[in-house]
C-alpha cells in the first residue's frame, strides 16, 4: 500500500480538500494517522469492527488492548456511552476539549473490536484543530490509539509516523510537532470512586480539584484496568537505565558507568537535564539535553522524540537522570520507567 503524507494547517478553508479525502478513507474502512495535542493517533472508524482490526494489525498491537474513541462534539458522548455519571460532565466541562480520556460504560452499538472485548469504552474530545476537523469529516467517531508501532516510543511528529507506518496505512496527516508530547490522562468513571489509570498532562491535583476524591491504580498492578499499562512500552532499542538519587551522586555514577562502556567501545548515551549538562563534560559519549527542570512542559515534549533519536544514533546503552518535576513529573516518569523496563539504579546512600 502507498501511504500519502499530506500537510494540514488547522484552518478549515485550507484543509478542506485534505479532510474530504481523509474522511472518505475512514468511511471506506481505511486508516489515517493524525496529529492531536498529546501524540499522533492512528485513526479508523470507531463503529467499523474491520477498521479496528486493521488498527491492531498496523500497530502490531495485542487485540485485548482497547482503542480510545475520539469525538469532536460533547453531545456525541451519548452515542458511545451510557449511564454516564455526573462526574464525567464535570470533567468534560473543565477539561474538554483536551488531553483527558474517560472510561465509561459502553453503548451496545460500539463494537467489541474497538473496546478490546470490554463492556466499557474510552472516550476523548481532543482540542487540536486538525484532529477536530478530521473527526468531523470522518463522521464524528474515530477509534485512535497512539500511532506508534506497539512497544515503540509514541509519535510526536509526522516523520515518526512515517518511520512506523509507511506502507501500512492510507494517509498520514502532517500537522507539525504535537504540543504536549505525552498521551492523555485516563480516568475510570465506571466505579464509585473515579480512578486514574494513566498519568498525563491533566494531573491528580487538577482532577481532585474538580471531583474531590480520586483514586489511582497501583503502579505495579498485575491486572491493570487499562490493559495497555501491562505492556512494556516506549522502549528504545538500546538498554535504558534510570539512575536516581542526589544530582551529584547520580552524575558521578553515570560518569563511571559510561566510562566502563566506553572502555569496551560500546555506544553509550546520557539523558541529562539542562542544569546538569556540565556534570557530564568529561564524557566522550553522547550527552543529550532534555530541557530545563524549570520547564517541565519541554521535558515532556522532548521525551519520545529523544528516545527515537537515540535509536537513530544506535545507542546501545542509555543512562537517564530522573525528572521528578512538580506538575508533570509523575506522567514523565511513568513513561520513562516503562521505557526502561523498570531498570533503575540508586546512586549514593539510600
Ligand atoms: P494508546 O492510545 O496507545 O495510549 O492506548 C489507549 C490506552 O487506553 C491503553 O492503555 C488502553 O489500555 C486504554 N484503554 C482504552 N480503552 C479502555 C477501557 N475501556 N478500559 C480501560 N482502559 C482502556
Ligand atoms: Mg500507546
GROMACS .gro file of C-alpha atoms and ligand atoms in nm:
model
  374
    1UNK     CA    1   0.000   0.000   0.000
    2UNK     CA    2   0.121   0.351  -0.080
    3UNK     CA    3   0.098   0.589   0.217
    4UNK     CA    4   0.033   0.953   0.127
    5UNK     CA    5   0.179   1.216   0.358
    6UNK     CA    6  -0.018   1.543   0.341
    7UNK     CA    7   0.010   1.868   0.534
    8UNK     CA    8  -0.278   2.026   0.726
    9UNK     CA    9  -0.290   2.363   0.898
   10UNK     CA   10  -0.586   2.365   1.136
   11UNK     CA   11  -0.768   2.609   0.908
   12UNK     CA   12  -1.094   2.467   0.768
   13UNK     CA   13  -1.062   2.661   0.440
   14UNK     CA   14  -0.707   2.549   0.368
   15UNK     CA   15  -0.764   2.193   0.487
   16UNK     CA   16  -1.095   2.130   0.314
   17UNK     CA   17  -0.975   1.909   0.029
   18UNK     CA   18  -0.748   1.701   0.250
   19UNK     CA   19  -1.020   1.649   0.509
   20UNK     CA   20  -1.268   1.541   0.241
   21UNK     CA   21  -1.019   1.287   0.120
   22UNK     CA   22  -0.927   1.168   0.470
   23UNK     CA   23  -1.296   1.138   0.566
   24UNK     CA   24  -1.357   0.926   0.256
   25UNK     CA   25  -1.069   0.693   0.352
   26UNK     CA   26  -1.218   0.646   0.701
   27UNK     CA   27  -1.572   0.592   0.574
   28UNK     CA   28  -1.448   0.324   0.338
   29UNK     CA   29  -1.270   0.141   0.622
   30UNK     CA   30  -0.915   0.273   0.579
   31UNK     CA   31  -0.669   0.423   0.829
   32UNK     CA   32  -0.519   0.771   0.868
   33UNK     CA   33  -0.253   0.890   1.116
   34UNK     CA   34  -0.344   1.229   1.265
   35UNK     CA   35  -0.191   1.488   1.496
   36UNK     CA   36  -0.358   1.556   1.832
   37UNK     CA   37  -0.240   1.775   2.120
   38UNK     CA   38  -0.099   1.470   2.302
   39UNK     CA   39   0.071   1.242   2.046
   40UNK     CA   40  -0.010   1.133   1.689
   41UNK     CA   41  -0.301   0.888   1.669
   42UNK     CA   42  -0.378   0.609   1.424
   43UNK     CA   43  -0.741   0.661   1.327
   44UNK     CA   44  -1.016   0.437   1.193
   45UNK     CA   45  -1.398   0.440   1.205
   46UNK     CA   46  -1.490   0.358   1.568
   47UNK     CA   47  -1.812   0.183   1.460
   48UNK     CA   48  -1.646  -0.038   1.198
   49UNK     CA   49  -1.505  -0.360   1.350
   50UNK     CA   50  -1.287  -0.415   1.042
   51UNK     CA   51  -1.124  -0.075   1.085
   52UNK     CA   52  -1.038  -0.156   1.447
   53UNK     CA   53  -0.896  -0.492   1.342
   54UNK     CA   54  -0.680  -0.311   1.088
   55UNK     CA   55  -0.552  -0.073   1.357
   56UNK     CA   56  -0.434  -0.366   1.571
   57UNK     CA   57  -0.267  -0.519   1.270
   58UNK     CA   58  -0.092  -0.200   1.154
   59UNK     CA   59   0.039  -0.132   1.507
   60UNK     CA   60   0.118  -0.496   1.584
   61UNK     CA   61  -0.089  -0.438   1.896
   62UNK     CA   62  -0.238  -0.719   2.105
   63UNK     CA   63  -0.614  -0.716   2.038
   64UNK     CA   64  -0.703  -0.717   2.410
   65UNK     CA   65  -0.567  -0.363   2.434
   66UNK     CA   66  -0.862  -0.132   2.363
   67UNK     CA   67  -0.866   0.183   2.150
   68UNK     CA   68  -0.975   0.532   2.254
   69UNK     CA   69  -1.284   0.670   2.080
   70UNK     CA   70  -1.237   1.034   1.977
   71UNK     CA   71  -1.527   1.273   1.932
   72UNK     CA   72  -1.547   1.637   1.823
   73UNK     CA   73  -1.871   1.745   1.997
   74UNK     CA   74  -1.955   1.696   2.364
   75UNK     CA   75  -2.303   1.567   2.280
   76UNK     CA   76  -2.157   1.274   2.090
   77UNK     CA   77  -2.051   1.116   2.419
   78UNK     CA   78  -2.412   0.993   2.441
   79UNK     CA   79  -2.377   0.795   2.118
   80UNK     CA   80  -2.093   0.577   2.253
   81UNK     CA   81  -2.153   0.564   2.631
   82UNK     CA   82  -2.450   0.515   2.865
   83UNK     CA   83  -2.526   0.557   3.236
   84UNK     CA   84  -2.281   0.845   3.227
   85UNK     CA   85  -2.216   0.973   3.581
   86UNK     CA   86  -2.232   1.339   3.679
   87UNK     CA   87  -1.855   1.333   3.737
   88UNK     CA   88  -1.800   1.282   3.363
   89UNK     CA   89  -1.985   1.600   3.278
   90UNK     CA   90  -1.796   1.793   3.545
   91UNK     CA   91  -1.466   1.675   3.399
   92UNK     CA   92  -1.584   1.746   3.045
   93UNK     CA   93  -1.682   2.098   3.139
   94UNK     CA   94  -1.339   2.172   3.281
   95UNK     CA   95  -1.103   1.967   3.063
   96UNK     CA   96  -1.273   1.905   2.727
   97UNK     CA   97  -1.175   1.956   2.462
   98UNK     CA   98  -0.836   1.846   2.594
   99UNK     CA   99  -0.592   1.571   2.695
  100UNK     CA  100  -0.829   1.370   2.917
  101UNK     CA  101  -0.975   1.026   2.839
  102UNK     CA  102  -1.272   0.893   3.036
  103UNK     CA  103  -1.366   0.529   3.077
  104UNK     CA  104  -1.744   0.485   3.070
  105UNK     CA  105  -1.999   0.208   3.023
  106UNK     CA  106  -2.017   0.140   2.651
  107UNK     CA  107  -2.328   0.154   2.434
  108UNK     CA  108  -2.417  -0.168   2.261
  109UNK     CA  109  -2.350  -0.010   1.923
  110UNK     CA  110  -1.976   0.026   1.991
  111UNK     CA  111  -1.812  -0.292   1.860
  112UNK     CA  112  -1.609  -0.512   2.093
  113UNK     CA  113  -1.327  -0.492   1.839
  114UNK     CA  114  -1.291  -0.126   1.935
  115UNK     CA  115  -1.307  -0.184   2.312
  116UNK     CA  116  -1.080  -0.489   2.318
  117UNK     CA  117  -1.372  -0.706   2.430
  118UNK     CA  118  -1.461  -0.481   2.727
  119UNK     CA  119  -1.806  -0.351   2.820
  120UNK     CA  120  -1.651  -0.011   2.881
  121UNK     CA  121  -1.534   0.247   2.630
  122UNK     CA  122  -1.258   0.508   2.647
  123UNK     CA  123  -1.372   0.850   2.517
  124UNK     CA  124  -1.178   1.168   2.445
  125UNK     CA  125  -1.258   1.504   2.283
  126UNK     CA  126  -0.924   1.643   2.159
  127UNK     CA  127  -0.859   2.018   2.137
  128UNK     CA  128  -0.624   2.004   1.836
  129UNK     CA  129  -0.799   2.181   1.545
  130UNK     CA  130  -0.674   1.940   1.279
  131UNK     CA  131  -0.795   1.644   1.484
  132UNK     CA  132  -1.135   1.808   1.526
  133UNK     CA  133  -1.170   1.886   1.153
  134UNK     CA  134  -1.069   1.530   1.073
  135UNK     CA  135  -1.310   1.366   1.321
  136UNK     CA  136  -1.597   1.577   1.190
  137UNK     CA  137  -1.510   1.500   0.826
  138UNK     CA  138  -1.496   1.129   0.913
  139UNK     CA  139  -1.847   1.112   1.059
  140UNK     CA  140  -1.776   1.205   1.420
  141UNK     CA  141  -1.647   0.882   1.582
  142UNK     CA  142  -1.284   0.782   1.545
  143UNK     CA  143  -1.104   0.497   1.717
  144UNK     CA  144  -0.745   0.607   1.764
  145UNK     CA  145  -0.467   0.464   1.976
  146UNK     CA  146  -0.121   0.618   1.960
  147UNK     CA  147   0.024   0.587   1.609
  148UNK     CA  148   0.349   0.415   1.708
  149UNK     CA  149   0.414   0.051   1.635
  150UNK     CA  150   0.340  -0.139   1.956
  151UNK     CA  151   0.625  -0.114   2.207
  152UNK     CA  152   0.799   0.182   2.040
  153UNK     CA  153   0.802   0.540   2.171
  154UNK     CA  154   0.486   0.733   2.075
  155UNK     CA  155   0.498   0.959   1.768
  156UNK     CA  156   0.529   1.331   1.832
  157UNK     CA  157   0.587   1.432   1.469
  158UNK     CA  158   0.471   1.308   1.130
  159UNK     CA  159   0.816   1.172   1.044
  160UNK     CA  160   0.783   0.928   1.339
  161UNK     CA  161   0.455   0.802   1.186
  162UNK     CA  162   0.633   0.754   0.853
  163UNK     CA  163   0.905   0.551   1.028
  164UNK     CA  164   0.648   0.321   1.190
  165UNK     CA  165   0.357   0.304   0.947
  166UNK     CA  166   0.476   0.377   0.593
  167UNK     CA  167   0.317   0.124   0.359
  168UNK     CA  168   0.069   0.005   0.624
  169UNK     CA  169  -0.196   0.280   0.615
  170UNK     CA  170  -0.357   0.506   0.351
  171UNK     CA  171  -0.261   0.851   0.478
  172UNK     CA  172  -0.054   1.045   0.731
  173UNK     CA  173  -0.171   1.400   0.807
  174UNK     CA  174   0.130   1.615   0.898
  175UNK     CA  175   0.026   1.885   1.144
  176UNK     CA  176   0.379   1.955   1.267
  177UNK     CA  177   0.503   1.869   1.614
  178UNK     CA  178   0.243   1.792   1.879
  179UNK     CA  179   0.212   2.026   2.177
  180UNK     CA  180   0.219   1.811   2.489
  181UNK     CA  181   0.408   1.501   2.382
  182UNK     CA  182   0.262   1.259   2.642
  183UNK     CA  183  -0.053   1.052   2.594
  184UNK     CA  184  -0.379   1.161   2.758
  185UNK     CA  185  -0.460   1.112   3.126
  186UNK     CA  186  -0.704   0.820   3.161
  187UNK     CA  187  -0.971   0.828   3.434
  188UNK     CA  188  -1.205   0.538   3.504
  189UNK     CA  189  -1.556   0.657   3.589
  190UNK     CA  190  -1.725   0.318   3.599
  191UNK     CA  191  -1.667   0.258   3.973
  192UNK     CA  192  -1.793   0.456   4.268
  193UNK     CA  193  -1.465   0.644   4.311
  194UNK     CA  194  -1.305   0.786   3.995
  195UNK     CA  195  -0.964   0.630   3.945
  196UNK     CA  196  -0.659   0.741   3.745
  197UNK     CA  197  -0.544   0.458   3.518
  198UNK     CA  198  -0.273   0.654   3.336
  199UNK     CA  199  -0.099   0.977   3.437
  200UNK     CA  200  -0.087   1.260   3.187
  201UNK     CA  201  -0.095   1.636   3.140
  202UNK     CA  202  -0.415   1.663   3.349
  203UNK     CA  203  -0.263   1.562   3.681
  204UNK     CA  204  -0.406   1.423   4.003
  205UNK     CA  205  -0.433   1.761   4.174
  206UNK     CA  206  -0.637   1.903   3.885
  207UNK     CA  207  -0.873   1.604   3.892
  208UNK     CA  208  -0.913   1.622   4.270
  209UNK     CA  209  -0.986   1.989   4.245
  210UNK     CA  210  -1.282   1.907   4.020
  211UNK     CA  211  -1.406   1.579   4.172
  212UNK     CA  212  -1.293   1.570   4.532
  213UNK     CA  213  -1.181   1.211   4.591
  214UNK     CA  214  -0.983   1.043   4.316
  215UNK     CA  215  -0.812   0.707   4.344
  216UNK     CA  216  -0.518   0.577   4.149
  217UNK     CA  217  -0.429   0.236   4.030
  218UNK     CA  218  -0.120   0.085   4.192
  219UNK     CA  219   0.171   0.130   3.954
  220UNK     CA  220   0.268  -0.237   3.988
  221UNK     CA  221  -0.082  -0.381   3.946
  222UNK     CA  222  -0.060  -0.718   3.771
  223UNK     CA  223  -0.403  -0.680   3.614
  224UNK     CA  224  -0.433  -0.310   3.537
  225UNK     CA  225  -0.776  -0.184   3.434
  226UNK     CA  226  -0.619  -0.013   3.134
  227UNK     CA  227  -0.487  -0.324   2.959
  228UNK     CA  228  -0.224  -0.116   2.781
  229UNK     CA  229  -0.047  -0.048   3.109
  230UNK     CA  230   0.069  -0.408   3.143
  231UNK     CA  231   0.285  -0.398   2.831
  232UNK     CA  232   0.643  -0.280   2.807
  233UNK     CA  233   0.617   0.048   2.627
  234UNK     CA  234   0.802   0.329   2.464
  235UNK     CA  235   1.117   0.123   2.456
  236UNK     CA  236   1.420   0.247   2.266
  237UNK     CA  237   1.634  -0.024   2.104
  238UNK     CA  238   1.925   0.038   2.343
  239UNK     CA  239   1.922  -0.069   2.707
  240UNK     CA  240   1.787   0.223   2.907
  241UNK     CA  241   1.856   0.255   3.280
  242UNK     CA  242   1.736   0.532   3.511
  243UNK     CA  243   1.976   0.650   3.780
  244UNK     CA  244   1.813   0.805   4.085
  245UNK     CA  245   1.950   0.991   4.385
  246UNK     CA  246   2.111   1.326   4.468
  247UNK     CA  247   2.216   1.510   4.149
  248UNK     CA  248   2.589   1.491   4.229
  249UNK     CA  249   2.571   1.118   4.317
  250UNK     CA  250   2.372   1.048   4.001
  251UNK     CA  251   2.622   1.228   3.781
  252UNK     CA  252   2.917   1.051   3.945
  253UNK     CA  253   2.758   0.709   3.896
  254UNK     CA  254   2.656   0.779   3.537
  255UNK     CA  255   3.007   0.901   3.457
  256UNK     CA  256   3.152   0.577   3.599
  257UNK     CA  257   2.912   0.359   3.404
  258UNK     CA  258   2.971   0.548   3.082
  259UNK     CA  259   3.348   0.515   3.121
  260UNK     CA  260   3.312   0.137   3.157
  261UNK     CA  261   3.110   0.118   2.835
  262UNK     CA  262   3.349   0.349   2.656
  263UNK     CA  263   3.631   0.115   2.762
  264UNK     CA  264   3.451  -0.164   2.580
  265UNK     CA  265   3.377   0.062   2.278
  266UNK     CA  266   3.002   0.034   2.337
  267UNK     CA  267   2.789   0.319   2.206
  268UNK     CA  268   2.651   0.493   2.510
  269UNK     CA  269   2.429   0.796   2.569
  270UNK     CA  270   2.320   1.006   2.865
  271UNK     CA  271   1.991   1.191   2.911
  272UNK     CA  272   2.051   1.492   3.133
  273UNK     CA  273   1.851   1.793   3.243
  274UNK     CA  274   1.980   2.122   3.106
  275UNK     CA  275   2.102   2.223   3.452
  276UNK     CA  276   2.323   1.915   3.491
  277UNK     CA  277   2.485   1.910   3.145
  278UNK     CA  278   2.818   2.042   3.274
  279UNK     CA  279   2.846   1.744   3.511
  280UNK     CA  280   2.898   1.520   3.207
  281UNK     CA  281   3.156   1.738   3.034
  282UNK     CA  282   3.421   1.464   3.053
  283UNK     CA  283   3.202   1.204   2.878
  284UNK     CA  284   3.318   1.118   2.530
  285UNK     CA  285   2.975   0.966   2.470
  286UNK     CA  286   2.664   1.144   2.354
  287UNK     CA  287   2.506   1.360   2.627
  288UNK     CA  288   2.153   1.481   2.543
  289UNK     CA  289   1.994   1.788   2.698
  290UNK     CA  290   1.624   1.703   2.750
  291UNK     CA  291   1.541   2.053   2.876
  292UNK     CA  292   1.540   2.260   3.191
  293UNK     CA  293   1.393   2.129   3.518
  294UNK     CA  294   1.222   2.470   3.530
  295UNK     CA  295   1.041   2.388   3.204
  296UNK     CA  296   0.876   2.051   3.257
  297UNK     CA  297   0.650   2.102   2.955
  298UNK     CA  298   0.963   2.095   2.742
  299UNK     CA  299   1.088   1.774   2.906
  300UNK     CA  300   0.750   1.607   2.836
  301UNK     CA  301   0.751   1.742   2.482
  302UNK     CA  302   1.103   1.617   2.410
  303UNK     CA  303   1.097   1.273   2.574
  304UNK     CA  304   0.964   1.044   2.300
  305UNK     CA  305   1.147   1.224   2.018
  306UNK     CA  306   1.472   1.193   2.213
  307UNK     CA  307   1.426   0.818   2.263
  308UNK     CA  308   1.376   0.785   1.888
  309UNK     CA  309   1.683   0.999   1.814
  310UNK     CA  310   1.888   0.766   2.034
  311UNK     CA  311   1.763   0.474   1.822
  312UNK     CA  312   1.874   0.658   1.507
  313UNK     CA  313   2.217   0.707   1.666
  314UNK     CA  314   2.225   0.337   1.756
  315UNK     CA  315   2.294   0.394   2.125
  316UNK     CA  316   2.342   0.053   2.288
  317UNK     CA  317   2.330   0.177   2.648
  318UNK     CA  318   2.140   0.480   2.770
  319UNK     CA  319   2.152   0.628   3.121
  320UNK     CA  320   1.893   0.883   3.221
  321UNK     CA  321   1.853   1.111   3.516
  322UNK     CA  322   1.513   1.112   3.681
  323UNK     CA  323   1.279   1.410   3.622
  324UNK     CA  324   1.052   1.432   3.924
  325UNK     CA  325   0.917   1.775   3.845
  326UNK     CA  326   0.614   1.909   4.039
  327UNK     CA  327   0.330   1.907   3.783
  328UNK     CA  328   0.420   1.656   3.511
  329UNK     CA  329   0.686   1.454   3.691
  330UNK     CA  330   0.461   1.155   3.751
  331UNK     CA  331   0.348   1.137   3.390
  332UNK     CA  332   0.702   1.183   3.258
  333UNK     CA  333   0.849   0.923   3.493
  334UNK     CA  334   0.568   0.674   3.418
  335UNK     CA  335   0.679   0.679   3.051
  336UNK     CA  336   1.048   0.672   3.137
  337UNK     CA  337   1.013   0.377   3.381
  338UNK     CA  338   0.826   0.177   3.117
  339UNK     CA  339   1.078   0.268   2.851
  340UNK     CA  340   1.347   0.138   3.086
  341UNK     CA  341   1.151  -0.179   3.166
  342UNK     CA  342   1.182  -0.054   3.526
  343UNK     CA  343   1.561  -0.083   3.524
  344UNK     CA  344   1.665   0.160   3.799
  345UNK     CA  345   1.993   0.219   3.982
  346UNK     CA  346   2.007   0.411   4.310
  347UNK     CA  347   2.323   0.619   4.340
  348UNK     CA  348   2.482   0.722   4.670
  349UNK     CA  349   2.350   0.646   5.019
  350UNK     CA  350   1.998   0.527   5.006
  351LIG     P1  351  -0.288   0.447   2.348
  351LIG     O1  352  -0.377   0.542   2.277
  351LIG     O2  353  -0.196   0.374   2.259
  351LIG     O3  354  -0.218   0.507   2.462
  351LIG     O4  355  -0.381   0.334   2.408
  351LIG     C1  356  -0.501   0.358   2.471
  351LIG     C2  357  -0.492   0.331   2.618
  351LIG     O5  358  -0.625   0.339   2.671
  351LIG     C3  359  -0.441   0.192   2.651
  351LIG     O6  360  -0.357   0.196   2.765
  351LIG     C4  361  -0.569   0.116   2.682
  351LIG     O7  362  -0.546   0.005   2.764
  351LIG     C5  363  -0.654   0.224   2.746
  351LIG     N1  364  -0.799   0.195   2.732
  351LIG     C6  365  -0.873   0.206   2.621
  351LIG     N2  366  -0.999   0.166   2.644
  351LIG     C7  367  -1.007   0.130   2.773
  351LIG     C8  368  -1.111   0.077   2.855
  351LIG     N3  369  -1.233   0.055   2.808
  351LIG     N4  370  -1.081   0.049   2.984
  351LIG     C9  371  -0.957   0.072   3.032
  351LIG     N5  372  -0.854   0.120   2.958
  351LIG    C10  373  -0.878   0.148   2.830
  352LIG    MG1  374   0.024   0.388   2.301
   0.00000   0.00000   0.00000
